[in-house]
């Protein structure tokens, strides 16, 4: 197998590994998955729809939300507050 194909194969193998995740705290409370109670999640950010924010009277909030994705079951929790790494 050539170098190129080994590199491609290594790339696919590293993509296939599920992230372990980290523990987070929001509003002084440790985050655990509402579905499976797992405590390790991966942080991400998602933009909120501006028209939706106005409709919900959330113009005061950031236009982006933090997402915490459970590394066990994949459930995504949304937070307007920034989660702190625990
Ligand atoms: Zn979960």
mmCIF file of N, CA, C and O and ligand atoms in Angstrom:
data_model
loop_
_atom_site.group_PDB
_atom_site.id
_atom_site.type_symbol
_atom_site.label_atom_id
_atom_site.label_comp_id
_atom_site.label_asym_id
_atom_site.label_seq_id
_atom_site.Cartn_x
_atom_site.Cartn_y
_atom_site.Cartn_z
ATOM 1 N N UNK A 1 0.848 -1.194 0.000
ATOM 2 C CA UNK A 1 0.000 0.000 0.000
ATOM 3 C C UNK A 1 0.884 1.245 0.000
ATOM 4 O O UNK A 1 1.840 1.338 0.747
ATOM 5 N N UNK A 2 0.581 2.199 -0.867
ATOM 6 C CA UNK A 2 1.408 3.411 -0.989
ATOM 7 C C UNK A 2 1.183 4.375 0.166
ATOM 8 O O UNK A 2 0.271 4.215 0.973
ATOM 9 N N UNK A 3 2.073 5.377 0.230
ATOM 10 C CA UNK A 3 2.003 6.360 1.314
ATOM 11 C C UNK A 3 0.658 7.103 1.322
ATOM 12 O O UNK A 3 0.059 7.327 2.360
ATOM 13 N N UNK A 4 0.192 7.457 0.127
ATOM 14 C CA UNK A 4 -1.057 8.209 0.017
ATOM 15 C C UNK A 4 -2.223 7.424 0.606
ATOM 16 O O UNK A 4 -3.018 7.937 1.382
ATOM 17 N N UNK A 5 -2.287 6.150 0.252
ATOM 18 C CA UNK A 5 -3.414 5.342 0.728
ATOM 19 C C UNK A 5 -3.329 5.090 2.227
ATOM 20 O O UNK A 5 -4.347 5.050 2.912
ATOM 21 N N UNK A 6 -2.102 4.952 2.733
ATOM 22 C CA UNK A 6 -1.956 4.797 4.191
ATOM 23 C C UNK A 6 -2.449 6.058 4.901
ATOM 24 O O UNK A 6 -3.113 5.982 5.917
ATOM 25 N N UNK A 7 -2.125 7.230 4.331
ATOM 26 C CA UNK A 7 -2.541 8.505 4.933
ATOM 27 C C UNK A 7 -4.067 8.630 4.913
ATOM 28 O O UNK A 7 -4.682 9.033 5.895
ATOM 29 N N UNK A 8 -4.685 8.245 3.795
ATOM 30 C CA UNK A 8 -6.148 8.313 3.683
ATOM 31 C C UNK A 8 -6.782 7.376 4.706
ATOM 32 O O UNK A 8 -7.717 7.746 5.414
ATOM 33 N N UNK A 9 -6.242 6.170 4.806
ATOM 34 C CA UNK A 9 -6.776 5.180 5.737
ATOM 35 C C UNK A 9 -6.647 5.696 7.178
ATOM 36 O O UNK A 9 -7.575 5.610 7.974
ATOM 37 N N UNK A 10 -5.497 6.295 7.509
ATOM 38 C CA UNK A 10 -5.286 6.835 8.856
ATOM 39 C C UNK A 10 -6.291 7.950 9.133
ATOM 40 O O UNK A 10 -6.819 8.061 10.238
ATOM 41 N N UNK A 11 -6.560 8.776 8.104
ATOM 42 C CA UNK A 11 -7.532 9.854 8.257
ATOM 43 C C UNK A 11 -8.909 9.324 8.566
ATOM 44 O O UNK A 11 -9.595 9.790 9.469
ATOM 45 N N UNK A 12 -9.329 8.289 7.866
ATOM 46 C CA UNK A 12 -10.651 7.705 8.093
ATOM 47 C C UNK A 12 -10.724 7.071 9.474
ATOM 48 O O UNK A 12 -11.721 7.185 10.166
ATOM 49 N N UNK A 13 -9.635 6.423 9.883
ATOM 50 C CA UNK A 13 -9.658 5.774 11.191
ATOM 51 C C UNK A 13 -9.754 6.791 12.321
ATOM 52 O O UNK A 13 -10.476 6.578 13.285
ATOM 53 N N UNK A 14 -9.059 7.939 12.174
ATOM 54 C CA UNK A 14 -9.127 8.933 13.244
ATOM 55 C C UNK A 14 -10.507 9.594 13.266
ATOM 56 O O UNK A 14 -11.002 9.978 14.313
ATOM 57 N N UNK A 15 -11.165 9.714 12.083
ATOM 58 C CA UNK A 15 -12.512 10.291 12.050
ATOM 59 C C UNK A 15 -13.513 9.367 12.729
ATOM 60 O O UNK A 15 -14.507 9.827 13.267
ATOM 61 N N UNK A 16 -13.261 8.066 12.661
ATOM 62 C CA UNK A 16 -14.203 7.102 13.197
ATOM 63 C C UNK A 16 -14.192 7.019 14.714
ATOM 64 O O UNK A 16 -15.108 6.463 15.296
ATOM 65 N N UNK A 17 -13.166 7.574 15.346
ATOM 66 C CA UNK A 17 -13.101 7.509 16.804
ATOM 67 C C UNK A 17 -14.039 8.528 17.425
ATOM 68 O O UNK A 17 -13.964 9.710 17.117
ATOM 69 N N UNK A 18 -14.892 8.086 18.334
ATOM 70 C CA UNK A 18 -15.793 9.006 19.022
ATOM 71 C C UNK A 18 -15.002 9.804 20.047
ATOM 72 O O UNK A 18 -14.147 9.256 20.725
ATOM 73 N N UNK A 19 -15.254 11.109 20.144
ATOM 74 C CA UNK A 19 -14.545 11.914 21.139
ATOM 75 C C UNK A 19 -14.961 11.495 22.553
ATOM 76 O O UNK A 19 -16.094 11.082 22.774
ATOM 77 N N UNK A 20 -14.019 11.614 23.487
ATOM 78 C CA UNK A 20 -14.295 11.242 24.883
ATOM 79 C C UNK A 20 -15.193 12.288 25.538
ATOM 80 O O UNK A 20 -16.100 11.957 26.287
ATOM 81 N N UNK A 21 -14.934 13.556 25.225
ATOM 82 C CA UNK A 21 -15.733 14.631 25.798
ATOM 83 C C UNK A 21 -15.187 15.124 27.127
ATOM 84 O O UNK A 21 -14.255 14.546 27.682
ATOM 85 N N UNK A 22 -15.741 16.214 27.601
ATOM 86 C CA UNK A 22 -15.316 16.823 28.866
ATOM 87 C C UNK A 22 -16.541 17.054 29.750
ATOM 88 O O UNK A 22 -17.671 16.994 29.289
ATOM 89 N N UNK A 23 -16.262 17.343 31.038
ATOM 90 C CA UNK A 23 -17.336 17.671 31.974
ATOM 91 C C UNK A 23 -17.533 19.177 31.970
ATOM 92 O O UNK A 23 -16.564 19.932 31.937
ATOM 93 N N UNK A 24 -18.791 19.624 32.008
ATOM 94 C CA UNK A 24 -19.104 21.050 32.004
ATOM 95 C C UNK A 24 -20.056 21.394 33.136
ATOM 96 O O UNK A 24 -20.797 20.536 33.634
ATOM 97 N N UNK A 25 -20.004 22.691 33.525
ATOM 98 C CA UNK A 25 -20.903 23.216 34.557
ATOM 99 C C UNK A 25 -21.656 24.392 33.945
ATOM 100 O O UNK A 25 -21.060 25.244 33.294
ATOM 101 N N UNK A 26 -22.982 24.430 34.112
ATOM 102 C CA UNK A 26 -23.782 25.577 33.693
ATOM 103 C C UNK A 26 -24.589 26.046 34.899
ATOM 104 O O UNK A 26 -25.256 25.235 35.556
ATOM 105 N N UNK A 27 -24.506 27.356 35.194
ATOM 106 C CA UNK A 27 -25.218 27.948 36.328
ATOM 107 C C UNK A 27 -24.932 27.189 37.619
ATOM 108 O O UNK A 27 -25.826 26.943 38.428
ATOM 109 N N UNK A 28 -23.683 26.794 37.801
ATOM 110 C CA UNK A 28 -23.272 26.146 39.037
ATOM 111 C C UNK A 28 -23.657 24.686 39.168
ATOM 112 O O UNK A 28 -23.469 24.072 40.207
ATOM 113 N N UNK A 29 -24.224 24.110 38.100
ATOM 114 C CA UNK A 29 -24.664 22.722 38.166
ATOM 115 C C UNK A 29 -23.959 21.900 37.087
ATOM 116 O O UNK A 29 -23.881 22.337 35.935
ATOM 117 N N UNK A 30 -23.443 20.738 37.472
ATOM 118 C CA UNK A 30 -22.761 19.873 36.519
ATOM 119 C C UNK A 30 -23.741 19.417 35.442
ATOM 120 O O UNK A 30 -24.878 19.072 35.744
ATOM 121 N N UNK A 31 -23.285 19.456 34.194
ATOM 122 C CA UNK A 31 -24.140 19.053 33.082
ATOM 123 C C UNK A 31 -24.119 17.530 32.941
ATOM 124 O O UNK A 31 -23.059 16.911 32.917
ATOM 125 N N UNK A 32 -25.305 16.940 32.896
ATOM 126 C CA UNK A 32 -25.409 15.516 32.569
ATOM 127 C C UNK A 32 -26.500 15.365 31.527
ATOM 128 O O UNK A 32 -27.424 16.171 31.442
ATOM 129 N N UNK A 33 -26.376 14.338 30.718
ATOM 130 C CA UNK A 33 -27.305 14.140 29.606
ATOM 131 C C UNK A 33 -28.707 13.841 30.130
ATOM 132 O O UNK A 33 -28.886 12.989 31.009
ATOM 133 N N UNK A 34 -29.709 14.530 29.591
ATOM 134 C CA UNK A 34 -31.096 14.334 30.022
ATOM 135 C C UNK A 34 -31.633 12.984 29.549
ATOM 136 O O UNK A 34 -32.608 12.480 30.089
ATOM 137 N N UNK A 35 -30.974 12.410 28.567
ATOM 138 C CA UNK A 35 -31.458 11.129 28.039
ATOM 139 C C UNK A 35 -30.798 9.935 28.737
ATOM 140 O O UNK A 35 -31.477 9.041 29.202
ATOM 141 N N UNK A 36 -29.435 9.952 28.807
ATOM 142 C CA UNK A 36 -28.741 8.766 29.318
ATOM 143 C C UNK A 36 -27.923 9.042 30.575
ATOM 144 O O UNK A 36 -27.286 8.140 31.093
ATOM 145 N N UNK A 37 -27.922 10.292 31.062
ATOM 146 C CA UNK A 37 -27.241 10.676 32.299
ATOM 147 C C UNK A 37 -25.714 10.627 32.200
ATOM 148 O O UNK A 37 -25.025 10.735 33.207
ATOM 149 N N UNK A 38 -25.180 10.488 30.983
ATOM 150 C CA UNK A 38 -23.736 10.545 30.771
ATOM 151 C C UNK A 38 -23.259 11.959 31.098
ATOM 152 O O UNK A 38 -23.993 12.919 30.905
ATOM 153 N N UNK A 39 -22.020 12.092 31.627
ATOM 154 C CA UNK A 39 -21.555 13.417 32.063
ATOM 155 C C UNK A 39 -20.466 13.994 31.165
ATOM 156 O O UNK A 39 -19.970 15.086 31.425
ATOM 157 N N UNK A 40 -20.088 13.277 30.118
ATOM 158 C CA UNK A 40 -19.046 13.812 29.234
ATOM 159 C C UNK A 40 -19.676 14.248 27.913
ATOM 160 O O UNK A 40 -20.358 13.470 27.255
ATOM 161 N N UNK A 41 -19.412 15.511 27.559
ATOM 162 C CA UNK A 41 -20.028 16.104 26.370
ATOM 163 C C UNK A 41 -18.970 16.869 25.578
ATOM 164 O O UNK A 41 -17.895 17.169 26.090
ATOM 165 N N UNK A 42 -19.297 17.186 24.334
ATOM 166 C CA UNK A 42 -18.436 18.001 23.483
ATOM 167 C C UNK A 42 -19.129 19.336 23.262
ATOM 168 O O UNK A 42 -20.309 19.377 22.920
ATOM 169 N N UNK A 43 -18.380 20.438 23.498
ATOM 170 C CA UNK A 43 -18.952 21.767 23.338
ATOM 171 C C UNK A 43 -18.911 22.214 21.884
ATOM 172 O O UNK A 43 -17.952 21.940 21.167
ATOM 173 N N UNK A 44 -19.959 22.886 21.469
ATOM 174 C CA UNK A 44 -19.990 23.479 20.146
ATOM 175 C C UNK A 44 -20.771 24.780 20.204
ATOM 176 O O UNK A 44 -21.260 25.166 21.269
ATOM 177 N N UNK A 45 -20.859 25.469 19.081
ATOM 178 C CA UNK A 45 -21.650 26.711 19.036
ATOM 179 C C UNK A 45 -22.565 26.656 17.835
ATOM 180 O O UNK A 45 -22.211 26.099 16.806
ATOM 181 N N UNK A 46 -23.745 27.229 17.999
ATOM 182 C CA UNK A 46 -24.683 27.280 16.894
ATOM 183 C C UNK A 46 -25.294 28.668 16.838
ATOM 184 O O UNK A 46 -25.572 29.274 17.869
ATOM 185 N N UNK A 47 -25.457 29.188 15.639
ATOM 186 C CA UNK A 47 -26.095 30.493 15.472
ATOM 187 C C UNK A 47 -27.593 30.339 15.634
ATOM 188 O O UNK A 47 -28.183 29.347 15.207
ATOM 189 N N UNK A 48 -28.199 31.321 16.283
ATOM 190 C CA UNK A 48 -29.645 31.305 16.438
ATOM 191 C C UNK A 48 -30.261 32.179 15.358
ATOM 192 O O UNK A 48 -29.717 33.207 14.981
ATOM 193 N N UNK A 49 -31.403 31.775 14.898
ATOM 194 C CA UNK A 49 -32.134 32.516 13.886
ATOM 195 C C UNK A 49 -32.611 33.843 14.474
ATOM 196 O O UNK A 49 -33.308 33.877 15.469
ATOM 197 N N UNK A 50 -32.230 34.953 13.849
ATOM 198 C CA UNK A 50 -32.536 36.277 14.408
ATOM 199 C C UNK A 50 -34.041 36.543 14.463
ATOM 200 O O UNK A 50 -34.547 37.058 15.453
ATOM 201 N N UNK A 51 -34.771 36.175 13.417
ATOM 202 C CA UNK A 51 -36.226 36.370 13.415
ATOM 203 C C UNK A 51 -36.850 35.568 14.548
ATOM 204 O O UNK A 51 -37.744 36.044 15.245
ATOM 205 N N UNK A 52 -36.369 34.374 14.758
ATOM 206 C CA UNK A 52 -36.868 33.531 15.841
ATOM 207 C C UNK A 52 -36.577 34.146 17.196
ATOM 208 O O UNK A 52 -37.414 34.112 18.091
ATOM 209 N N UNK A 53 -35.392 34.755 17.338
ATOM 210 C CA UNK A 53 -35.022 35.380 18.600
ATOM 211 C C UNK A 53 -35.971 36.529 18.917
ATOM 212 O O UNK A 53 -36.398 36.693 20.048
ATOM 213 N N UNK A 54 -36.335 37.328 17.905
ATOM 214 C CA UNK A 54 -37.250 38.438 18.116
ATOM 215 C C UNK A 54 -38.625 37.910 18.514
ATOM 216 O O UNK A 54 -39.267 38.413 19.422
ATOM 217 N N UNK A 55 -39.050 36.874 17.843
ATOM 218 C CA UNK A 55 -40.345 36.262 18.122
ATOM 219 C C UNK A 55 -40.405 35.774 19.564
ATOM 220 O O UNK A 55 -41.401 35.924 20.255
ATOM 221 N N UNK A 56 -39.300 35.197 20.029
ATOM 222 C CA UNK A 56 -39.249 34.657 21.386
ATOM 223 C C UNK A 56 -38.873 35.713 22.417
ATOM 224 O O UNK A 56 -38.716 35.414 23.588
ATOM 225 N N UNK A 57 -38.724 36.985 21.969
ATOM 226 C CA UNK A 57 -38.350 38.055 22.888
ATOM 227 C C UNK A 57 -36.976 37.820 23.508
ATOM 228 O O UNK A 57 -36.763 38.107 24.670
ATOM 229 N N UNK A 58 -36.065 37.252 22.730
ATOM 230 C CA UNK A 58 -34.730 36.943 23.252
ATOM 231 C C UNK A 58 -33.660 37.818 22.601
ATOM 232 O O UNK A 58 -32.528 37.428 22.468
ATOM 233 N N UNK A 59 -34.062 39.022 22.206
ATOM 234 C CA UNK A 59 -33.105 39.919 21.560
ATOM 235 C C UNK A 59 -31.949 40.295 22.477
ATOM 236 O O UNK A 59 -30.877 40.656 22.019
ATOM 237 N N UNK A 60 -32.183 40.209 23.797
ATOM 238 C CA UNK A 60 -31.142 40.541 24.770
ATOM 239 C C UNK A 60 -30.027 39.509 24.766
ATOM 240 O O UNK A 60 -28.925 39.765 25.232
ATOM 241 N N UNK A 61 -30.308 38.335 24.276
ATOM 242 C CA UNK A 61 -29.338 37.242 24.373
ATOM 243 C C UNK A 61 -28.322 37.312 23.239
ATOM 244 O O UNK A 61 -28.527 38.005 22.240
ATOM 245 N N UNK A 62 -27.253 36.584 23.393
ATOM 246 C CA UNK A 62 -26.286 36.457 22.301
ATOM 247 C C UNK A 62 -26.975 35.857 21.088
ATOM 248 O O UNK A 62 -27.946 35.129 21.228
ATOM 249 N N UNK A 63 -26.440 36.138 19.930
ATOM 250 C CA UNK A 63 -27.033 35.561 18.734
ATOM 251 C C UNK A 63 -26.488 34.170 18.462
ATOM 252 O O UNK A 63 -26.765 33.569 17.446
ATOM 253 N N UNK A 64 -25.686 33.667 19.386
ATOM 254 C CA UNK A 64 -25.240 32.288 19.245
ATOM 255 C C UNK A 64 -25.484 31.568 20.571
ATOM 256 O O UNK A 64 -25.557 32.189 21.626
ATOM 257 N N UNK A 65 -25.665 30.282 20.494
ATOM 258 C CA UNK A 65 -25.897 29.469 21.681
ATOM 259 C C UNK A 65 -24.791 28.431 21.780
ATOM 260 O O UNK A 65 -24.177 28.071 20.781
ATOM 261 N N UNK A 66 -24.554 27.987 22.997
ATOM 262 C CA UNK A 66 -23.604 26.887 23.189
ATOM 263 C C UNK A 66 -24.376 25.582 23.075
ATOM 264 O O UNK A 66 -25.501 25.474 23.554
ATOM 265 N N UNK A 67 -23.779 24.623 22.418
ATOM 266 C CA UNK A 67 -24.378 23.290 22.368
ATOM 267 C C UNK A 67 -23.442 22.323 23.074
ATOM 268 O O UNK A 67 -22.222 22.434 22.966
ATOM 269 N N UNK A 68 -24.005 21.429 23.843
ATOM 270 C CA UNK A 68 -23.230 20.375 24.480
ATOM 271 C C UNK A 68 -23.798 19.050 23.987
ATOM 272 O O UNK A 68 -24.966 18.743 24.213
ATOM 273 N N UNK A 69 -22.972 18.298 23.276
ATOM 274 C CA UNK A 69 -23.416 17.042 22.691
ATOM 275 C C UNK A 69 -22.916 15.869 23.522
ATOM 276 O O UNK A 69 -21.708 15.732 23.760
ATOM 277 N N UNK A 70 -23.822 15.028 23.973
ATOM 278 C CA UNK A 70 -23.477 13.851 24.772
ATOM 279 C C UNK A 70 -22.646 12.892 23.921
ATOM 280 O O UNK A 70 -23.024 12.561 22.799
ATOM 281 N N UNK A 71 -21.488 12.463 24.479
ATOM 282 C CA UNK A 71 -20.627 11.572 23.695
ATOM 283 C C UNK A 71 -21.084 10.115 23.794
ATOM 284 O O UNK A 71 -20.532 9.251 23.121
ATOM 285 N N UNK A 72 -22.077 9.835 24.622
ATOM 286 C CA UNK A 72 -22.580 8.460 24.717
ATOM 287 C C UNK A 72 -23.748 8.231 23.779
ATOM 288 O O UNK A 72 -23.794 7.238 23.053
ATOM 289 N N UNK A 73 -24.727 9.165 23.759
ATOM 290 C CA UNK A 73 -25.939 8.917 22.962
ATOM 291 C C UNK A 73 -26.159 9.944 21.870
ATOM 292 O O UNK A 73 -27.002 9.745 20.999
ATOM 293 N N UNK A 74 -25.407 11.074 21.896
ATOM 294 C CA UNK A 74 -25.531 12.056 20.826
ATOM 295 C C UNK A 74 -26.595 13.105 21.057
ATOM 296 O O UNK A 74 -26.837 13.942 20.195
ATOM 297 N N UNK A 75 -27.245 13.098 22.214
ATOM 298 C CA UNK A 75 -28.250 14.127 22.492
ATOM 299 C C UNK A 75 -27.579 15.495 22.555
ATOM 300 O O UNK A 75 -26.487 15.637 23.124
ATOM 301 N N UNK A 76 -28.201 16.524 22.002
ATOM 302 C CA UNK A 76 -27.654 17.877 22.018
ATOM 303 C C UNK A 76 -28.465 18.732 22.977
ATOM 304 O O UNK A 76 -29.679 18.841 22.844
ATOM 305 N N UNK A 77 -27.759 19.334 23.956
ATOM 306 C CA UNK A 77 -28.380 20.292 24.867
ATOM 307 C C UNK A 77 -27.962 21.685 24.420
ATOM 308 O O UNK A 77 -26.823 21.898 24.044
ATOM 309 N N UNK A 78 -28.896 22.652 24.490
ATOM 310 C CA UNK A 78 -28.615 24.024 24.088
ATOM 311 C C UNK A 78 -28.583 24.922 25.316
ATOM 312 O O UNK A 78 -29.446 24.799 26.188
ATOM 313 N N UNK A 79 -27.611 25.843 25.358
ATOM 314 C CA UNK A 79 -27.531 26.803 26.452
ATOM 315 C C UNK A 79 -27.258 28.189 25.891
ATOM 316 O O UNK A 79 -26.403 28.355 25.029
ATOM 317 N N UNK A 80 -27.977 29.196 26.408
ATOM 318 C CA UNK A 80 -27.656 30.579 26.063
ATOM 319 C C UNK A 80 -26.488 31.063 26.904
ATOM 320 O O UNK A 80 -25.726 31.922 26.492
ATOM 321 N N UNK A 81 -26.342 30.504 28.113
ATOM 322 C CA UNK A 81 -25.193 30.819 28.962
ATOM 323 C C UNK A 81 -23.997 30.001 28.494
ATOM 324 O O UNK A 81 -24.169 28.903 27.959
ATOM 325 N N UNK A 82 -22.801 30.559 28.687
ATOM 326 C CA UNK A 82 -21.586 29.819 28.309
ATOM 327 C C UNK A 82 -21.283 28.751 29.349
ATOM 328 O O UNK A 82 -21.101 29.068 30.526
ATOM 329 N N UNK A 83 -21.216 27.496 28.936
ATOM 330 C CA UNK A 83 -20.846 26.446 29.885
ATOM 331 C C UNK A 83 -19.394 26.599 30.296
ATOM 332 O O UNK A 83 -18.555 27.019 29.503
ATOM 333 N N UNK A 84 -19.098 26.296 31.568
ATOM 334 C CA UNK A 84 -17.714 26.314 32.048
ATOM 335 C C UNK A 84 -17.227 24.891 32.093
ATOM 336 O O UNK A 84 -17.944 23.989 32.530
ATOM 337 N N UNK A 85 -15.959 24.696 31.674
ATOM 338 C CA UNK A 85 -15.382 23.362 31.744
ATOM 339 C C UNK A 85 -15.122 23.023 33.208
ATOM 340 O O UNK A 85 -14.579 23.843 33.945
ATOM 341 N N UNK A 86 -15.532 21.852 33.637
ATOM 342 C CA UNK A 86 -15.366 21.459 35.043
ATOM 343 C C UNK A 86 -14.068 20.681 35.221
ATOM 344 O O UNK A 86 -13.611 20.034 34.303
HETATM 345 ZN ZN1 LIG B 1 -26.641 10.874 26.460
#
